[in-house]
Amino acid sequence: MSNHSPLYRKIAQQMKEEISKGEWKEGNAIPTELMLSETYQASRVTVRQAIKVLVQQGLLYKIQGSGTYVSEHKYEHNIYELTGFTEEMRALNKNIINKVLTFSVVEPEERIVQALGLEEGEKVYYIRRQRWADDIPLIVEDTYLPLELFPDLTYQIMEGSKYDFIESVKKLKIKDSYQEVIPILPTEEIQELLQAQRTDTDYKSTIIIYAKRRHGF
């Protein structure tokens, strides 16, 4: 950057470097204007201008009465493509972790019986996973799989890609996917798992998308 650039732009560039180096984490509040003023040896007006630049660039966002936060990376999922989360994140060179929170065999509720076209008395695997990309929790996923169709399903398999297991190991071709997408406010448990925060002055809402899938093989 040119030595003739305004001070606020130089400070904005330094702030940008803090974000790119990971010193300022996604979703976290940045230091206060007073602290930044002391760090960069500049007036609060100048610091405020620098912050405005990064807000305009989409790197920061403000919440009235709360502070200024580092913007989180947005991931887009095409619901019309039969591509799993793991495959999508791998394509973006992301480090993927699937944490299996629940792995059990259960008698399904009626809505699951109908969604999967099960016979009376059929049991299913119920798996809840917390799915991470580059150390950021992105998804809490509930999966139901018929026990009869996947008798060899294991905890370890669900730490990887279930799509890969179905197509590469079971040699089943996923023909299509039917999804019902319902936006809801998260429970306290989901908020905690996704590290969403709620305060008296601000509610940074996280919309949980429940997708009930019935796959044709």
mmCIF file of N, CA and C in Angstrom, residues 114-174:
data_model
loop_
_atom_site.group_PDB
_atom_site.id
_atom_site.type_symbol
_atom_site.label_atom_id
_atom_site.label_comp_id
_atom_site.label_asym_id
_atom_site.label_seq_id
_atom_site.Cartn_x
_atom_site.Cartn_y
_atom_site.Cartn_z
ATOM 1 N N GLN A 114 -43.177 -43.138 8.002
ATOM 2 C CA GLN A 114 -43.796 -42.683 6.763
ATOM 3 C C GLN A 114 -42.758 -42.127 5.788
ATOM 4 N N ALA A 115 -41.808 -41.357 6.314
ATOM 5 C CA ALA A 115 -40.797 -40.742 5.447
ATOM 6 C C ALA A 115 -39.921 -41.780 4.756
ATOM 7 N N LEU A 116 -39.606 -42.861 5.457
ATOM 8 C CA LEU A 116 -38.728 -43.894 4.911
ATOM 9 C C LEU A 116 -39.496 -45.065 4.299
ATOM 10 N N GLY A 117 -40.813 -45.051 4.380
ATOM 11 C CA GLY A 117 -41.606 -46.129 3.817
ATOM 12 C C GLY A 117 -41.338 -47.463 4.494
ATOM 13 N N LEU A 118 -41.232 -47.450 5.828
ATOM 14 C CA LEU A 118 -40.882 -48.652 6.578
ATOM 15 C C LEU A 118 -42.092 -49.542 6.832
ATOM 16 N N GLU A 119 -41.809 -50.817 7.052
ATOM 17 C CA GLU A 119 -42.845 -51.759 7.455
ATOM 18 C C GLU A 119 -43.047 -51.672 8.964
ATOM 19 N N GLU A 120 -44.182 -52.106 9.432
ATOM 20 C CA GLU A 120 -44.466 -52.074 10.865
ATOM 21 C C GLU A 120 -43.430 -52.910 11.631
ATOM 22 N N GLY A 121 -42.881 -52.335 12.700
ATOM 23 C CA GLY A 121 -41.916 -53.044 13.525
ATOM 24 C C GLY A 121 -40.471 -52.912 13.068
ATOM 25 N N GLU A 122 -40.254 -52.313 11.886
ATOM 26 C CA GLU A 122 -38.875 -52.130 11.407
ATOM 27 C C GLU A 122 -38.139 -51.137 12.286
ATOM 28 N N LYS A 123 -36.897 -51.431 12.582
ATOM 29 C CA LYS A 123 -36.087 -50.526 13.393
ATOM 30 C C LYS A 123 -35.113 -49.752 12.512
ATOM 31 N N VAL A 124 -34.620 -48.648 13.080
ATOM 32 C CA VAL A 124 -33.691 -47.797 12.334
ATOM 33 C C VAL A 124 -32.518 -47.411 13.213
ATOM 34 N N TYR A 125 -31.434 -47.060 12.558
ATOM 35 C CA TYR A 125 -30.336 -46.396 13.261
ATOM 36 C C TYR A 125 -30.714 -44.931 13.412
ATOM 37 N N TYR A 126 -30.468 -44.385 14.594
ATOM 38 C CA TYR A 126 -30.598 -42.941 14.786
ATOM 39 C C TYR A 126 -29.211 -42.416 15.103
ATOM 40 N N ILE A 127 -28.718 -41.531 14.255
ATOM 41 C CA ILE A 127 -27.378 -40.968 14.450
ATOM 42 C C ILE A 127 -27.469 -39.450 14.463
ATOM 43 N N ARG A 128 -26.951 -38.843 15.503
ATOM 44 C CA ARG A 128 -26.814 -37.383 15.538
ATOM 45 C C ARG A 128 -25.334 -37.059 15.403
ATOM 46 N N ARG A 129 -25.013 -36.198 14.442
ATOM 47 C CA ARG A 129 -23.628 -35.810 14.208
ATOM 48 C C ARG A 129 -23.466 -34.294 14.271
ATOM 49 N N GLN A 130 -22.335 -33.876 14.785
ATOM 50 C CA GLN A 130 -21.926 -32.475 14.760
ATOM 51 C C GLN A 130 -20.841 -32.388 13.693
ATOM 52 N N ARG A 131 -21.063 -31.573 12.673
ATOM 53 C CA ARG A 131 -20.187 -31.571 11.516
ATOM 54 C C ARG A 131 -19.398 -30.268 11.450
ATOM 55 N N TRP A 132 -18.074 -30.408 11.363
ATOM 56 C CA TRP A 132 -17.148 -29.290 11.441
ATOM 57 C C TRP A 132 -16.391 -29.112 10.127
ATOM 58 N N ALA A 133 -16.074 -27.871 9.799
ATOM 59 C CA ALA A 133 -15.196 -27.551 8.669
ATOM 60 C C ALA A 133 -14.201 -26.509 9.153
ATOM 61 N N ASP A 134 -12.917 -26.858 9.089
ATOM 62 C CA ASP A 134 -11.857 -25.947 9.555
ATOM 63 C C ASP A 134 -12.138 -25.433 10.968
ATOM 64 N N ASP A 135 -12.455 -26.367 11.865
ATOM 65 C CA ASP A 135 -12.654 -26.078 13.293
ATOM 66 C C ASP A 135 -13.880 -25.204 13.574
ATOM 67 N N ILE A 136 -14.806 -25.119 12.627
ATOM 68 C CA ILE A 136 -16.042 -24.358 12.831
ATOM 69 C C ILE A 136 -17.221 -25.327 12.767
ATOM 70 N N PRO A 137 -18.049 -25.398 13.813
ATOM 71 C CA PRO A 137 -19.224 -26.277 13.764
ATOM 72 C C PRO A 137 -20.298 -25.678 12.863
ATOM 73 N N LEU A 138 -20.646 -26.399 11.802
ATOM 74 C CA LEU A 138 -21.580 -25.865 10.823
ATOM 75 C C LEU A 138 -22.959 -26.515 10.865
ATOM 76 N N ILE A 139 -22.992 -27.806 11.205
ATOM 77 C CA ILE A 139 -24.243 -28.549 11.092
ATOM 78 C C ILE A 139 -24.425 -29.485 12.274
ATOM 79 N N VAL A 140 -25.652 -29.550 12.770
ATOM 80 C CA VAL A 140 -26.054 -30.642 13.662
ATOM 81 C C VAL A 140 -27.066 -31.438 12.864
ATOM 82 N N GLU A 141 -26.738 -32.690 12.596
ATOM 83 C CA GLU A 141 -27.504 -33.506 11.655
ATOM 84 C C GLU A 141 -28.083 -34.737 12.330
ATOM 85 N N ASP A 142 -29.374 -34.969 12.135
ATOM 86 C CA ASP A 142 -30.031 -36.191 12.594
ATOM 87 C C ASP A 142 -30.270 -37.098 11.393
ATOM 88 N N THR A 143 -29.775 -38.313 11.472
ATOM 89 C CA THR A 143 -29.908 -39.262 10.376
ATOM 90 C C THR A 143 -30.642 -40.517 10.840
ATOM 91 N N TYR A 144 -31.570 -41.006 10.018
ATOM 92 C CA TYR A 144 -32.271 -42.258 10.277
ATOM 93 C C TYR A 144 -32.031 -43.188 9.101
ATOM 94 N N LEU A 145 -31.495 -44.372 9.365
ATOM 95 C CA LEU A 145 -31.213 -45.350 8.315
ATOM 96 C C LEU A 145 -31.822 -46.694 8.702
ATOM 97 N N PRO A 146 -32.529 -47.351 7.783
ATOM 98 C CA PRO A 146 -33.157 -48.649 8.098
ATOM 99 C C PRO A 146 -32.119 -49.697 8.486
ATOM 100 N N LEU A 147 -32.350 -50.375 9.591
ATOM 101 C CA LEU A 147 -31.442 -51.419 10.064
ATOM 102 C C LEU A 147 -31.349 -52.557 9.048
ATOM 103 N N GLU A 148 -32.469 -52.905 8.441
ATOM 104 C CA GLU A 148 -32.488 -54.019 7.490
ATOM 105 C C GLU A 148 -31.628 -53.724 6.266
ATOM 106 N N LEU A 149 -31.606 -52.464 5.851
ATOM 107 C CA LEU A 149 -30.865 -52.085 4.649
ATOM 108 C C LEU A 149 -29.369 -51.937 4.913
ATOM 109 N N PHE A 150 -29.016 -51.529 6.150
ATOM 110 C CA PHE A 150 -27.605 -51.301 6.491
ATOM 111 C C PHE A 150 -27.229 -52.032 7.784
ATOM 112 N N PRO A 151 -27.270 -53.356 7.800
ATOM 113 C CA PRO A 151 -26.984 -54.094 9.041
ATOM 114 C C PRO A 151 -25.546 -53.954 9.519
ATOM 115 N N ASP A 152 -24.635 -53.581 8.604
ATOM 116 C CA ASP A 152 -23.220 -53.468 8.949
ATOM 117 C C ASP A 152 -22.776 -52.034 9.221
ATOM 118 N N LEU A 153 -23.718 -51.124 9.373
ATOM 119 C CA LEU A 153 -23.370 -49.736 9.675
ATOM 120 C C LEU A 153 -22.696 -49.651 11.032
ATOM 121 N N THR A 154 -21.635 -48.830 11.143
ATOM 122 C CA THR A 154 -20.910 -48.694 12.399
ATOM 123 C C THR A 154 -20.708 -47.226 12.762
ATOM 124 N N TYR A 155 -20.337 -47.032 14.014
ATOM 125 C CA TYR A 155 -19.999 -45.693 14.534
ATOM 126 C C TYR A 155 -18.888 -45.079 13.696
ATOM 127 N N GLN A 156 -17.864 -45.901 13.384
ATOM 128 C CA GLN A 156 -16.707 -45.412 12.640
ATOM 129 C C GLN A 156 -17.088 -44.971 11.231
ATOM 130 N N ILE A 157 -18.007 -45.705 10.604
ATOM 131 C CA ILE A 157 -18.449 -45.329 9.266
ATOM 132 C C ILE A 157 -19.083 -43.945 9.287
ATOM 133 N N MET A 158 -19.883 -43.671 10.309
ATOM 134 C CA MET A 158 -20.579 -42.386 10.395
ATOM 135 C C MET A 158 -19.647 -41.232 10.762
ATOM 136 N N GLU A 159 -18.417 -41.523 11.117
ATOM 137 C CA GLU A 159 -17.424 -40.455 11.293
ATOM 138 C C GLU A 159 -16.907 -39.972 9.941
ATOM 139 N N GLY A 160 -17.234 -40.743 8.897
ATOM 140 C CA GLY A 160 -16.877 -40.349 7.543
ATOM 141 C C GLY A 160 -18.101 -39.897 6.773
ATOM 142 N N SER A 161 -18.144 -40.221 5.495
ATOM 143 C CA SER A 161 -19.252 -39.826 4.625
ATOM 144 C C SER A 161 -20.232 -40.977 4.453
ATOM 145 N N LYS A 162 -21.495 -40.758 4.815
ATOM 146 C CA LYS A 162 -22.490 -41.823 4.625
ATOM 147 C C LYS A 162 -22.797 -42.023 3.147
ATOM 148 N N TYR A 163 -22.688 -40.951 2.349
ATOM 149 C CA TYR A 163 -22.883 -41.092 0.911
ATOM 150 C C TYR A 163 -21.825 -42.015 0.316
ATOM 151 N N ASP A 164 -20.588 -41.833 0.745
ATOM 152 C CA ASP A 164 -19.496 -42.666 0.253
ATOM 153 C C ASP A 164 -19.717 -44.125 0.658
ATOM 154 N N PHE A 165 -20.191 -44.347 1.883
ATOM 155 C CA PHE A 165 -20.479 -45.694 2.364
ATOM 156 C C PHE A 165 -21.576 -46.350 1.527
ATOM 157 N N ILE A 166 -22.646 -45.591 1.268
ATOM 158 C CA ILE A 166 -23.771 -46.138 0.521
ATOM 159 C C ILE A 166 -23.380 -46.494 -0.913
ATOM 160 N N GLU A 167 -22.628 -45.600 -1.552
ATOM 161 C CA GLU A 167 -22.334 -45.814 -2.972
ATOM 162 C C GLU A 167 -21.065 -46.638 -3.210
ATOM 163 N N SER A 168 -20.018 -46.409 -2.417
ATOM 164 C CA SER A 168 -18.746 -47.092 -2.664
ATOM 165 C C SER A 168 -18.657 -48.447 -1.982
ATOM 166 N N VAL A 169 -19.226 -48.561 -0.767
ATOM 167 C CA VAL A 169 -19.140 -49.810 -0.013
ATOM 168 C C VAL A 169 -20.352 -50.703 -0.278
ATOM 169 N N LYS A 170 -21.541 -50.130 -0.153
ATOM 170 C CA LYS A 170 -22.757 -50.918 -0.351
ATOM 171 C C LYS A 170 -23.109 -51.091 -1.831
ATOM 172 N N LYS A 171 -22.454 -50.313 -2.691
ATOM 173 C CA LYS A 171 -22.684 -50.386 -4.136
ATOM 174 C C LYS A 171 -24.140 -50.100 -4.500
ATOM 175 N N LEU A 172 -24.737 -49.170 -3.758
ATOM 176 C CA LEU A 172 -26.093 -48.731 -4.053
ATOM 177 C C LEU A 172 -26.038 -47.356 -4.705
ATOM 178 N N LYS A 173 -26.815 -47.160 -5.715
ATOM 179 C CA LYS A 173 -26.849 -45.881 -6.410
ATOM 180 C C LYS A 173 -27.974 -45.029 -5.855
ATOM 181 N N ILE A 174 -27.640 -43.837 -5.360
ATOM 182 C CA ILE A 174 -28.663 -42.916 -4.846
ATOM 183 C C ILE A 174 -29.359 -42.290 -6.046
#
